[in-house]
Tab-separated table of C-alpha atoms and ligand atoms in Angstrom:
chain	number	residue	atom	x	y	z
A	1	MET	CA	158.561	86.963	106.835
A	2	GLN	CA	156.381	89.609	105.790
A	3	TYR	CA	152.486	89.829	107.033
A	4	GLU	CA	149.191	91.500	106.444
A	5	THR	CA	146.729	92.930	109.633
A	6	VAL	CA	143.133	91.756	109.338
A	7	ILE	CA	140.745	93.357	111.653
A	8	GLY	CA	137.829	93.177	112.406
A	9	LEU	CA	135.186	94.974	114.662
A	10	GLU	CA	132.907	94.195	117.344
A	11	VAL	CA	131.145	97.808	118.247
A	12	HIS	CA	127.940	97.673	120.975
A	13	VAL	CA	126.539	100.488	120.823
A	14	GLN	CA	123.739	102.011	123.433
A	15	MET	CA	120.768	103.253	122.173
A	16	ASP	CA	119.724	105.745	123.480
A	17	THR	CA	116.108	105.380	123.899
A	18	GLN	CA	113.972	106.446	127.382
A	19	SER	CA	113.272	103.371	128.956
A	20	LYS	CA	114.776	99.710	128.205
A	21	ALA	CA	115.058	97.117	126.365
A	22	PHE	CA	112.133	94.845	127.613
A	23	CYS	CA	111.099	96.571	130.973
A	24	GLY	CA	109.751	100.464	131.624
A	25	CYS	CA	112.844	101.126	133.100
A	26	SER	CA	114.476	104.563	132.610
A	27	THR	CA	118.029	104.553	130.993
A	28	LEU	CA	119.205	108.176	132.483
A	29	PHE	CA	122.838	107.676	132.864
A	30	GLY	CA	124.670	108.491	136.830
A	31	GLN	CA	121.232	107.796	138.789
A	32	PRO	CA	122.396	106.165	142.367
A	33	ALA	CA	122.579	102.508	141.974
A	34	ASN	CA	120.075	99.904	142.265
A	35	THR	CA	117.993	102.738	142.102
A	36	GLN	CA	116.396	102.031	138.041
A	37	THR	CA	115.587	98.413	138.099
A	38	CYS	CA	112.255	96.364	138.502
A	39	PRO	CA	111.848	92.654	138.635
A	40	VAL	CA	111.988	92.575	135.479
A	41	CYS	CA	115.210	93.176	134.968
A	42	LEU	CA	116.564	91.818	137.815
A	43	GLY	CA	114.670	88.496	136.559
A	44	LEU	CA	112.990	87.660	139.160
A	45	PRO	CA	110.755	84.818	138.920
A	46	GLY	CA	107.399	84.888	136.940
A	47	VAL	CA	108.430	87.989	135.138
A	48	LEU	CA	108.198	88.464	131.597
A	49	PRO	CA	110.039	90.969	128.473
A	50	VAL	CA	107.939	92.872	126.556
A	51	LEU	CA	109.807	94.787	123.696
A	52	ASN	CA	110.526	98.294	123.940
A	53	GLU	CA	109.380	99.537	120.539
A	54	LYS	CA	111.818	102.669	120.069
A	55	PHE	CA	114.483	99.978	120.168
A	56	LEU	CA	113.324	98.126	117.094
A	57	GLN	CA	112.956	101.934	114.931
A	58	TYR	CA	116.595	102.729	116.149
A	59	ALA	CA	118.086	99.049	115.938
A	60	ILE	CA	116.607	99.461	112.293
A	61	LYS	CA	117.660	102.904	111.572
A	62	VAL	CA	121.590	101.691	112.354
A	63	ALA	CA	120.905	98.528	110.410
A	64	LEU	CA	119.927	101.040	106.689
A	65	ALA	CA	122.532	103.337	107.680
A	66	LEU	CA	124.205	100.964	107.169
A	67	ASN	CA	123.045	99.402	104.064
A	68	CYS	CA	122.046	95.742	105.994
A	69	LYS	CA	119.483	93.885	104.716
A	70	VAL	CA	116.994	94.078	107.588
A	71	SER	CA	115.195	90.576	108.867
A	72	ASN	CA	111.481	90.361	108.423
A	73	TYR	CA	111.599	87.664	110.813
A	74	LEU	CA	112.675	89.190	114.967
A	75	LYS	CA	113.720	86.199	117.013
A	76	PHE	CA	116.047	86.561	120.357
A	77	ASP	CA	117.926	84.066	122.229
A	78	ARG	CA	119.292	83.433	125.507
A	79	LYS	CA	123.160	83.100	126.076
A	80	HIS	CA	124.119	82.236	128.432
A	81	TYR	CA	126.256	82.701	131.233
A	82	TYR	CA	126.675	82.961	135.229
A	83	TYR	CA	127.984	86.316	136.262
A	84	PRO	CA	127.785	88.998	139.681
A	85	ASP	CA	126.458	91.673	137.394
A	86	LEU	CA	123.601	90.051	135.156
A	87	PRO	CA	120.963	88.516	137.744
A	88	LYS	CA	119.130	86.160	135.346
A	89	ASN	CA	122.461	84.751	134.100
A	90	TYR	CA	121.604	84.402	130.721
A	91	GLN	CA	121.678	87.893	128.501
A	92	ILE	CA	118.703	88.045	125.947
A	93	SER	CA	120.225	88.325	122.577
A	94	GLN	CA	120.135	86.865	118.738
A	95	TYR	CA	121.857	84.363	117.630
A	96	ASP	CA	120.989	82.725	114.390
A	97	MET	CA	118.378	85.255	113.455
A	98	PRO	CA	120.712	88.625	114.132
A	99	LEU	CA	118.419	92.063	113.270
A	100	ALA	CA	119.885	92.848	110.014
A	101	GLU	CA	123.270	91.568	107.961
A	102	HIS	CA	125.335	92.269	105.000
A	103	GLY	CA	125.848	95.728	105.483
A	104	TYR	CA	129.073	98.047	104.578
A	105	LEU	CA	130.722	100.912	105.615
A	106	GLU	CA	132.620	102.961	103.265
A	107	ILE	CA	135.679	104.560	104.965
A	108	GLU	CA	138.910	105.955	103.936
A	109	THR	CA	142.756	104.069	104.184
A	110	GLU	CA	145.891	105.715	104.996
A	111	ASN	CA	146.062	106.427	101.447
A	112	SER	CA	143.354	108.539	100.869
A	113	THR	CA	141.613	105.741	98.239
A	114	ALA	CA	137.808	104.926	99.829
A	115	LYS	CA	137.380	100.964	100.710
A	116	LYS	CA	133.900	99.052	101.972
A	117	ILE	CA	134.417	97.545	105.020
A	118	ARG	CA	131.332	95.184	104.880
A	119	VAL	CA	129.214	94.325	108.252
A	120	LEU	CA	128.640	91.131	109.468
A	121	ARG	CA	126.029	91.334	111.669
A	122	ALA	CA	123.900	93.928	113.558
A	123	HIS	CA	122.036	91.940	116.541
A	124	MET	CA	120.218	92.965	119.363
A	125	GLU	CA	120.434	92.423	122.547
A	126	GLU	CA	119.890	93.688	126.613
A	127	ASP	CA	122.520	95.266	128.162
A	128	ALA	CA	124.227	93.339	131.299
A	129	GLY	CA	125.129	95.373	135.016
A	130	LYS	CA	128.085	97.237	136.309
A	131	LEU	CA	131.282	96.050	138.420
A	132	ILE	CA	132.459	98.293	140.703
A	133	HIS	CA	135.717	97.354	142.773
A	134	THR	CA	136.696	98.815	145.418
A	135	SER	CA	140.196	97.683	148.126
A	136	GLN	CA	137.601	95.493	150.218
A	137	SER	CA	135.103	94.779	148.094
A	138	SER	CA	133.134	94.413	144.998
A	139	LEU	CA	129.821	96.224	144.196
A	140	VAL	CA	127.301	95.949	142.011
A	141	ASP	CA	124.195	97.355	139.925
A	142	TYR	CA	121.184	97.009	138.188
A	143	ASN	CA	120.890	100.664	136.653
A	144	ARG	CA	122.209	99.063	133.099
A	145	THR	CA	121.043	95.806	133.307
A	146	GLY	CA	119.207	95.328	130.171
A	147	MET	CA	119.238	98.500	129.075
A	148	CYS	CA	118.898	98.303	124.547
A	149	LEU	CA	122.083	97.405	122.741
A	150	LEU	CA	122.559	97.192	119.533
A	151	GLU	CA	126.081	94.644	118.352
A	152	ILE	CA	127.917	95.844	115.207
A	153	VAL	CA	130.180	92.793	113.644
A	154	THR	CA	132.559	93.177	110.933
A	155	GLU	CA	133.797	91.336	108.634
A	156	PRO	CA	137.150	90.988	108.668
A	157	ASP	CA	138.436	93.315	106.712
A	158	ILE	CA	139.976	95.913	108.450
A	159	SER	CA	143.692	95.593	107.575
A	160	SER	CA	145.506	98.078	110.212
A	161	ALA	CA	145.367	99.913	113.312
A	162	HIS	CA	144.177	103.354	110.887
A	163	GLU	CA	142.002	101.904	108.854
A	164	ALA	CA	140.038	100.463	112.354
A	165	TYR	CA	140.360	103.907	113.399
A	166	ASP	CA	138.567	105.311	110.870
A	167	TYR	CA	135.395	103.047	110.277
A	168	LEU	CA	134.838	103.563	114.255
A	169	THR	CA	134.306	107.353	113.714
A	170	ARG	CA	132.475	107.209	110.641
A	171	LEU	CA	130.256	105.015	112.398
A	172	LYS	CA	130.448	107.568	115.292
A	173	SER	CA	129.298	109.860	113.122
A	174	ILE	CA	126.006	108.286	110.995
A	175	LEU	CA	125.201	107.156	115.012
A	176	GLU	CA	125.338	111.376	115.653
A	177	TYR	CA	123.415	112.071	112.763
A	178	LEU	CA	120.857	109.279	113.798
A	179	GLU	CA	120.392	110.376	116.793
A	180	VAL	CA	119.827	107.487	118.314
A	181	SER	CA	123.278	107.014	120.667
A	182	ASP	CA	125.438	109.408	122.938
A	183	CYS	CA	128.196	107.467	121.978
A	184	ASP	CA	129.880	108.592	123.896
A	185	MET	CA	132.847	105.946	124.892
A	186	GLU	CA	133.583	107.278	128.518
A	187	LYS	CA	130.382	106.379	129.924
A	188	GLY	CA	130.017	102.599	128.499
A	189	SER	CA	127.393	104.021	125.905
A	190	LEU	CA	129.341	102.872	122.568
A	191	ARG	CA	131.878	100.216	123.536
A	192	CYS	CA	134.555	98.266	120.744
A	193	ASP	CA	136.168	94.836	121.224
A	194	ALA	CA	139.255	94.614	118.478
A	195	ASN	CA	139.707	91.270	117.390
A	196	ILE	CA	143.288	90.691	115.567
A	197	SER	CA	145.125	89.190	114.067
A	198	LEU	CA	148.351	88.053	111.209
A	199	ARG	CA	149.345	86.124	108.211
A	200	PRO	CA	152.116	86.033	105.797
A	201	VAL	CA	151.229	88.321	102.954
A	202	GLY	CA	149.364	86.368	100.219
A	203	GLU	CA	148.093	84.046	101.999
A	204	THR	CA	144.576	83.797	102.154
A	205	LYS	CA	143.520	81.604	105.007
A	206	LEU	CA	143.480	83.894	108.516
A	207	GLY	CA	145.454	83.528	111.241
A	208	VAL	CA	144.872	82.960	114.787
A	209	LYS	CA	142.771	85.992	115.747
A	210	THR	CA	143.459	87.442	119.430
A	211	GLU	CA	140.392	89.717	121.153
A	212	LEU	CA	141.296	93.124	122.462
A	213	LYS	CA	138.889	94.515	125.562
A	214	ASN	CA	139.101	97.076	127.869
A	215	MET	CA	139.568	99.767	125.823
A	216	ASN	CA	138.261	103.664	126.474
A	217	SER	CA	138.179	105.724	123.215
A	218	PHE	CA	139.315	105.231	119.993
A	219	LYS	CA	142.556	106.373	120.423
A	220	GLY	CA	142.628	103.845	122.770
A	221	VAL	CA	141.823	100.785	119.746
A	222	ARG	CA	144.167	101.937	117.519
A	223	ASP	CA	146.539	101.725	120.095
A	224	ALA	CA	146.424	98.580	120.976
A	225	LEU	CA	145.892	97.489	117.589
A	226	GLU	CA	149.332	98.692	116.938
A	227	TYR	CA	150.697	97.305	120.342
A	228	GLU	CA	148.924	94.087	119.378
A	229	VAL	CA	150.689	94.098	115.034
A	230	ILE	CA	154.369	94.025	117.323
A	231	ARG	CA	154.147	91.606	119.618
A	232	GLN	CA	152.515	88.802	117.712
A	233	GLU	CA	154.868	89.890	114.681
A	234	LYS	CA	157.413	89.140	116.822
A	235	ALA	CA	155.332	85.780	118.788
A	236	LEU	CA	155.561	84.818	114.512
A	237	ASN	CA	158.818	85.192	113.597
A	238	ALA	CA	159.973	83.692	116.981
A	239	GLY	CA	158.401	80.951	115.688
A	240	GLU	CA	156.324	80.583	119.200
A	241	LEU	CA	151.338	80.028	117.582
A	242	ILE	CA	149.421	83.111	118.466
A	243	VAL	CA	147.233	81.413	121.338
A	244	GLN	CA	143.518	82.276	120.433
A	245	GLU	CA	142.754	84.371	123.524
A	246	THR	CA	141.238	87.739	125.111
A	247	ARG	CA	143.445	90.374	125.811
A	248	LEU	CA	142.820	93.255	128.024
A	249	TRP	CA	144.600	96.649	127.281
A	250	ASP	CA	146.456	98.276	129.936
A	251	GLU	CA	145.717	102.586	129.135
A	252	ASN	CA	149.003	102.961	131.048
A	253	LYS	CA	151.811	100.164	130.848
A	254	GLN	CA	150.660	100.931	126.697
A	255	LYS	CA	150.433	96.814	126.605
A	256	THR	CA	147.689	94.488	125.905
A	257	PHE	CA	147.615	91.043	128.373
A	258	THR	CA	145.911	87.532	128.993
A	259	MET	CA	143.075	87.872	130.208
A	260	ARG	CA	141.634	84.569	129.842
A	261	THR	CA	141.541	81.983	126.478
A	262	LYS	CA	138.328	82.958	124.024
A	263	GLU	CA	135.150	81.049	125.134
A	264	GLU	CA	133.299	79.422	122.016
A	265	ALA	CA	129.900	79.663	121.147
A	266	HIS	CA	128.659	77.006	122.333
A	267	ASP	CA	129.396	77.309	125.452
A	268	TYR	CA	127.123	80.149	126.028
A	269	ARG	CA	124.208	77.215	125.308
A	270	TYR	CA	121.893	79.457	123.142
A	271	PHE	CA	118.749	79.091	122.696
A	272	PRO	CA	115.088	80.678	121.681
A	273	GLU	CA	113.658	83.590	124.335
A	274	PRO	CA	110.478	81.498	124.955
A	275	ASP	CA	109.410	84.578	126.311
A	276	LEU	CA	109.156	86.581	123.619
A	277	PRO	CA	107.501	84.473	120.757
A	278	PRO	CA	109.083	85.655	117.246
A	279	PHE	CA	107.751	87.954	115.532
A	280	THR	CA	107.492	89.555	111.913
A	281	ILE	CA	108.438	93.181	110.822
A	282	GLU	CA	106.554	94.005	107.914
A	283	ASP	CA	108.462	95.230	105.037
A	284	LYS	CA	106.601	98.301	104.889
A	285	THR	CA	107.718	98.991	109.049
A	286	ILE	CA	111.798	99.012	107.687
A	287	GLU	CA	109.969	101.484	104.342
A	288	THR	CA	109.195	103.703	106.976
A	289	VAL	CA	112.428	104.175	108.524
A	290	ARG	CA	113.734	104.078	106.076
A	291	LYS	CA	112.014	107.231	104.696
A	292	GLU	CA	113.186	108.481	107.690
A	293	LEU	CA	116.611	108.304	107.508
A	294	PRO	CA	118.710	112.035	108.150
A	295	GLU	CA	121.822	113.105	105.165
A	296	LEU	CA	123.776	111.008	106.133
A	297	PRO	CA	127.791	112.168	105.941
A	298	ALA	CA	128.616	110.494	102.525
A	299	VAL	CA	126.125	112.607	101.086
A	300	LYS	CA	126.046	115.747	103.346
A	301	LYS	CA	130.449	115.991	102.438
A	302	GLU	CA	129.280	115.511	98.338
A	303	ARG	CA	126.586	117.781	98.763
A	304	LEU	CA	128.887	120.388	100.904
A	305	VAL	CA	131.558	119.926	97.312
A	306	SER	CA	128.664	120.946	94.918
A	307	GLU	CA	127.141	123.453	96.693
A	308	TYR	CA	129.025	125.919	97.985
A	309	LYS	CA	132.568	124.566	96.157
A	310	ILE	CA	134.399	123.628	99.132
A	311	THR	CA	136.972	121.201	98.701
A	312	GLU	CA	136.961	117.529	99.499
A	313	TYR	CA	138.967	117.330	101.975
A	314	ASP	CA	136.998	120.251	103.348
A	315	ALA	CA	133.659	118.948	102.933
A	316	ASN	CA	134.750	115.012	104.906
A	317	VAL	CA	135.809	117.060	107.894
A	318	ILE	CA	132.818	119.110	107.987
A	319	SER	CA	130.262	115.984	107.139
A	320	ALA	CA	132.010	114.160	110.011
A	321	ASP	CA	130.624	116.312	112.801
A	322	LYS	CA	126.778	116.673	112.323
A	323	TYR	CA	126.811	120.207	114.502
A	324	ILE	CA	129.496	121.212	113.255
A	325	ALA	CA	127.926	120.635	109.540
A	326	LEU	CA	124.532	122.135	110.459
A	327	TYR	CA	126.472	125.539	111.291
A	328	PHE	CA	128.571	125.551	108.442
A	329	GLU	CA	124.948	125.892	105.775
A	330	GLU	CA	123.754	128.020	107.773
A	331	ALA	CA	126.924	130.226	107.650
A	332	ALA	CA	127.389	129.794	104.672
A	333	LYS	CA	123.963	130.441	103.779
A	334	GLU	CA	123.971	133.505	104.936
A	335	TYR	CA	127.672	134.632	103.747
A	336	LYS	CA	129.659	134.942	100.598
A	337	SER	CA	132.408	133.119	101.191
A	338	PRO	CA	131.402	129.287	102.500
A	339	LYS	CA	135.058	128.508	101.290
A	340	THR	CA	136.192	131.203	104.465
A	341	ILE	CA	133.145	129.854	106.749
A	342	ALA	CA	135.105	126.493	106.365
A	343	ASN	CA	138.291	127.801	106.973
A	344	TRP	CA	137.067	129.700	110.466
A	345	LEU	CA	135.451	126.614	111.455
A	346	MET	CA	138.335	123.986	110.694
A	347	GLY	CA	140.567	126.148	111.931
A	348	ASP	CA	140.241	128.269	115.108
A	349	ILE	CA	136.406	127.533	116.219
A	350	MET	CA	137.057	123.449	115.937
A	351	ASN	CA	140.975	124.130	118.089
A	352	TYR	CA	138.645	126.319	120.755
A	353	ILE	CA	135.984	123.533	120.735
A	354	HIS	CA	138.420	121.145	121.156
A	355	ASN	CA	141.117	122.689	123.933
A	356	ASN	CA	138.079	123.231	126.219
A	357	GLN	CA	136.535	120.416	125.521
A	358	LEU	CA	133.364	121.730	124.441
A	359	GLU	CA	130.590	119.757	122.896
A	360	SER	CA	129.730	121.382	118.967
A	361	LYS	CA	126.672	120.598	119.652
A	362	LYS	CA	126.668	123.421	121.513
A	363	LEU	CA	128.856	125.500	119.109
A	364	ALA	CA	125.573	127.095	117.526
A	365	GLU	CA	124.971	128.674	121.181
A	366	ILE	CA	127.722	129.689	122.218
A	367	LEU	CA	128.898	132.037	119.329
A	368	PRO	CA	125.666	132.113	117.227
A	369	VAL	CA	125.668	132.366	113.643
A	370	LYS	CA	125.445	135.769	113.413
A	371	TYR	CA	127.863	136.753	115.504
A	372	LEU	CA	130.833	134.859	113.133
A	373	ILE	CA	129.555	136.625	110.152
A	374	GLU	CA	129.050	139.828	111.496
A	375	MET	CA	132.948	139.335	112.722
A	376	LEU	CA	134.132	137.666	109.060
A	377	GLU	CA	132.627	141.267	107.769
A	378	LEU	CA	134.680	143.356	110.344
A	379	ILE	CA	137.970	141.690	108.610
A	380	ASP	CA	135.977	142.305	105.318
A	381	ASN	CA	135.095	146.345	105.741
A	382	ASN	CA	138.810	146.403	107.630
A	383	THR	CA	137.140	147.350	110.479
A	384	ILE	CA	139.251	144.434	112.197
A	385	SER	CA	142.740	142.737	110.742
A	386	GLY	CA	142.613	139.047	110.353
A	387	LYS	CA	144.459	138.775	113.490
A	388	ILE	CA	143.157	140.401	116.000
A	389	ALA	CA	139.159	138.580	114.486
A	390	LYS	CA	141.783	135.311	115.997
A	391	LYS	CA	142.326	137.125	118.738
A	392	ILE	CA	139.173	138.466	120.134
A	393	LEU	CA	137.418	135.182	118.915
A	394	PRO	CA	138.242	133.352	122.554
A	395	ASP	CA	136.367	135.834	123.398
A	396	MET	CA	133.613	136.414	121.862
A	397	PHE	CA	133.380	131.926	123.666
A	398	THR	CA	133.712	132.625	127.348
A	399	SER	CA	131.741	136.050	127.427
A	400	GLY	CA	129.261	136.149	125.170
A	401	ASN	CA	129.408	140.190	123.240
A	402	THR	CA	129.845	140.582	120.097
A	403	ALA	CA	133.306	140.979	117.697
A	404	THR	CA	131.860	144.753	117.646
A	405	GLN	CA	131.242	145.060	121.544
A	406	ILE	CA	134.580	143.937	122.553
A	407	ILE	CA	136.556	145.266	119.374
A	408	THR	CA	135.344	148.908	121.491
A	409	GLU	CA	135.704	147.368	124.749
A	410	LYS	CA	139.217	146.853	123.883
A	411	ASN	CA	140.300	150.306	121.482
A	412	LEU	CA	141.323	147.310	119.088
A	413	VAL	CA	139.300	149.053	115.971
A	414	GLN	CA	142.053	148.625	112.575
A	415	ILE	CA	143.954	152.502	112.539
A	416	SER	CA	143.400	152.336	108.491
A	417	ASP	CA	143.669	156.152	108.120
A	418	THR	CA	146.873	156.539	105.970
A	419	SER	CA	147.492	159.855	107.982
A	420	GLN	CA	147.535	158.224	111.357
A	421	ILE	CA	149.685	155.202	110.057
A	422	GLU	CA	152.084	157.849	107.882
A	423	THR	CA	153.115	158.991	110.709
A	424	ILE	CA	154.152	156.277	112.169
A	425	VAL	CA	155.988	154.800	109.466
A	426	ASP	CA	158.259	157.475	109.594
A	427	GLU	CA	159.303	157.413	112.780
A	428	VAL	CA	159.274	153.340	112.266
A	429	ILE	CA	162.086	154.449	109.555
A	430	GLN	CA	164.266	156.896	111.516
A	431	GLU	CA	164.381	154.914	114.276
A	432	HIS	CA	165.301	151.895	111.666
A	433	ALA	CA	167.676	153.375	109.319
A	434	SER	CA	169.611	150.930	108.696
A	435	VAL	CA	167.390	148.655	107.399
A	436	ALA	CA	165.680	150.871	105.796
A	437	GLU	CA	168.334	151.272	103.560
A	438	ASP	CA	169.112	147.689	103.141
A	439	PHE	CA	165.214	147.849	102.141
A	440	ARG	CA	166.080	150.745	99.450
A	441	ASN	CA	169.352	147.864	98.449
A	442	GLY	CA	167.114	145.089	97.784
A	443	THR	CA	166.655	143.567	100.924
A	444	ASP	CA	163.219	142.477	100.809
A	445	LYS	CA	163.141	140.525	104.488
A	446	ALA	CA	163.590	143.959	105.837
A	447	LEU	CA	160.275	145.599	104.964
A	448	MET	CA	159.798	142.842	106.600
A	449	PHE	CA	160.920	144.090	110.087
A	450	LEU	CA	159.621	147.467	109.245
A	451	VAL	CA	156.274	146.418	108.749
A	452	GLY	CA	156.648	144.592	111.985
A	453	GLN	CA	157.697	147.514	114.027
A	454	VAL	CA	154.425	149.882	112.623
A	455	MET	CA	152.185	147.035	114.031
A	456	LYS	CA	154.742	146.724	117.201
A	457	LYS	CA	153.633	150.371	118.097
A	458	THR	CA	149.855	150.095	116.999
A	459	ARG	CA	149.770	147.546	119.008
A	460	GLY	CA	148.567	144.863	115.931
A	461	LYS	CA	146.199	147.563	115.548
A	462	ALA	CA	147.964	149.091	111.781
A	463	ASN	CA	145.644	148.045	108.851
A	464	PRO	CA	148.979	145.593	107.362
A	465	GLN	CA	147.857	146.172	104.164
A	466	ILE	CA	148.234	150.210	104.107
A	467	VAL	CA	151.373	149.956	106.415
A	468	ASN	CA	152.578	148.729	103.361
A	469	ASP	CA	151.809	150.215	100.576
A	470	ILE	CA	152.727	152.972	103.064
A	471	LEU	CA	156.141	151.274	104.086
A	472	ARG	CA	156.886	151.013	99.743
A	473	LYS	CA	156.074	154.282	98.615
A	474	LYS	CA	158.165	156.392	101.298
A	475	LEU	CA	161.551	153.775	101.100
A	476	GLY	CA	160.475	154.566	97.089
A	477	THR	CA	159.955	150.635	95.433
A	478	THR	CA	156.162	151.642	94.212
B	501	ADP	P1	133.434	85.298	118.076
B	501	ADP	O1	132.750	83.971	118.088
B	501	ADP	O2	135.071	84.982	118.531
B	501	ADP	O3	133.566	86.312	118.537
B	501	ADP	P2	133.811	85.807	115.022
B	501	ADP	O4	133.406	84.649	114.627
B	501	ADP	O5	132.084	86.165	115.658
B	501	ADP	O6	134.005	86.062	116.385
B	501	ADP	O7	134.203	87.400	115.026
B	501	ADP	C1	133.817	88.619	116.223
B	501	ADP	C2	134.953	88.880	114.760
B	501	ADP	O8	135.771	88.489	115.071
B	501	ADP	C3	133.809	89.450	113.203
B	501	ADP	O9	134.519	90.553	113.712
B	501	ADP	C4	135.559	88.843	112.574
B	501	ADP	O10	135.337	89.215	111.183
B	501	ADP	C5	136.821	89.021	113.326
B	501	ADP	N1	137.167	87.746	113.082
B	501	ADP	C6	137.474	86.954	112.759
B	501	ADP	N2	138.371	85.882	112.673
B	501	ADP	C7	139.821	86.561	112.709
B	501	ADP	C8	140.070	86.598	112.502
B	501	ADP	N3	140.989	85.171	112.273
B	501	ADP	N4	141.328	87.613	112.647
B	501	ADP	C9	141.655	88.821	112.690
B	501	ADP	N5	139.480	88.901	112.839
B	501	ADP	C10	138.505	88.313	113.036
B	502	MG	MG1	134.185	87.905	120.400
B	503	ZN	ZN1	113.287	97.276	134.590
């Protein structure tokens, strides 16, 4: 039977506020265990939570950027469960009246068509602590307890692992533009649970889903979903029933395995949080936040296309990263060919950043825009070849020197002096007389070989265009 895949994602984003959701404790990452706690986030008797205003502002920002309707009524609920990382034995969350609903995020499918993934809801809640398991014992760190989380839940509109990956990438991009989270999956500031079911093609009823947890990268989410599609398909084809359950992704084995059968909402005994009375979010508060929204990636992409005449594809890649986009615009304003900037950014520069695990945020610091432009101008005025430029770029990153400094130091200035090149060309023709003859007799690729020889003798410094011209002239084909 032919099945189609149905996926819904639940993403928890840790909001990058300075203090926790309902107390004044610091949210600094990586501090000694249990040093950032207080009676409120430890849930000691008699304490009262107070909502962090920044948390609300950030949450509204995200909700608006995801095209949600923001509620005018803010209400919190208690979600009860017993677990050692949860000192109060309940989590302050939102149940029946989330902060925001009915949004969407536009993604791109495998065949590059745009598709809207509906956002069912986005609600505010507090984080739990962290358990650290050693071979002898389990330890608990409450530093994370009470941190600000926004949970963003999609409708089951996602149809493949690829689409899920694209959704996450675009969501992260938006969150980075908004400067509300560092979105670091490894640090746990972005976590994703993926719900997945299959159904026969043409069926409208949803199939039984499993919920996948424990992926610590977007690639992990994609791999886990790909694995789960095949596992469910096999089971269904064998006539087995899919059990509604939570499964964990094992990164090493590249498999999902059963963790627990799924709890239901009524297991949590939700009730309204009595210590945080509901209040009204005025329209004008929402509109103030809306006005402060930055230009978001989708809009920026279109503008880059129309303003700088780069391709949709290039604009898509560049606008996906806020810092790359900033860098691009700064450079494109100062340099005649935005397309050239785009090529360098998307090629050697992003590769370098990626391969050396640098943050794109740091790019402008490591390679100042004016250094890149200077390098491009050296190519334009034939001081260096593009090839040499590619070679010295990593040096520019590591040394912090300009292209001019590096080529002078390493004696890499391009040879454009024709008489000097002519001498070398003569040598090469002499040394490879038969190849030269082949070229005269019409074997075009023989020229490539001769150009290569000249470049070798000059250690890549000869201007390839001039070498080409001189060779053709001397071999009598121009
Ligand atoms: P739960 O209470 O189990 O967390 P929800 O109904 O709140 O379930 O949905 C959680 C996520 O699972 C949502 O993103 C939703 O779109 C998705 N989802 C719900 N049913 C299915 C299904 N049958 N197949 C795939 N995803 C689903
Ligand atoms: Mg769930
Ligand atoms: Zn605290």
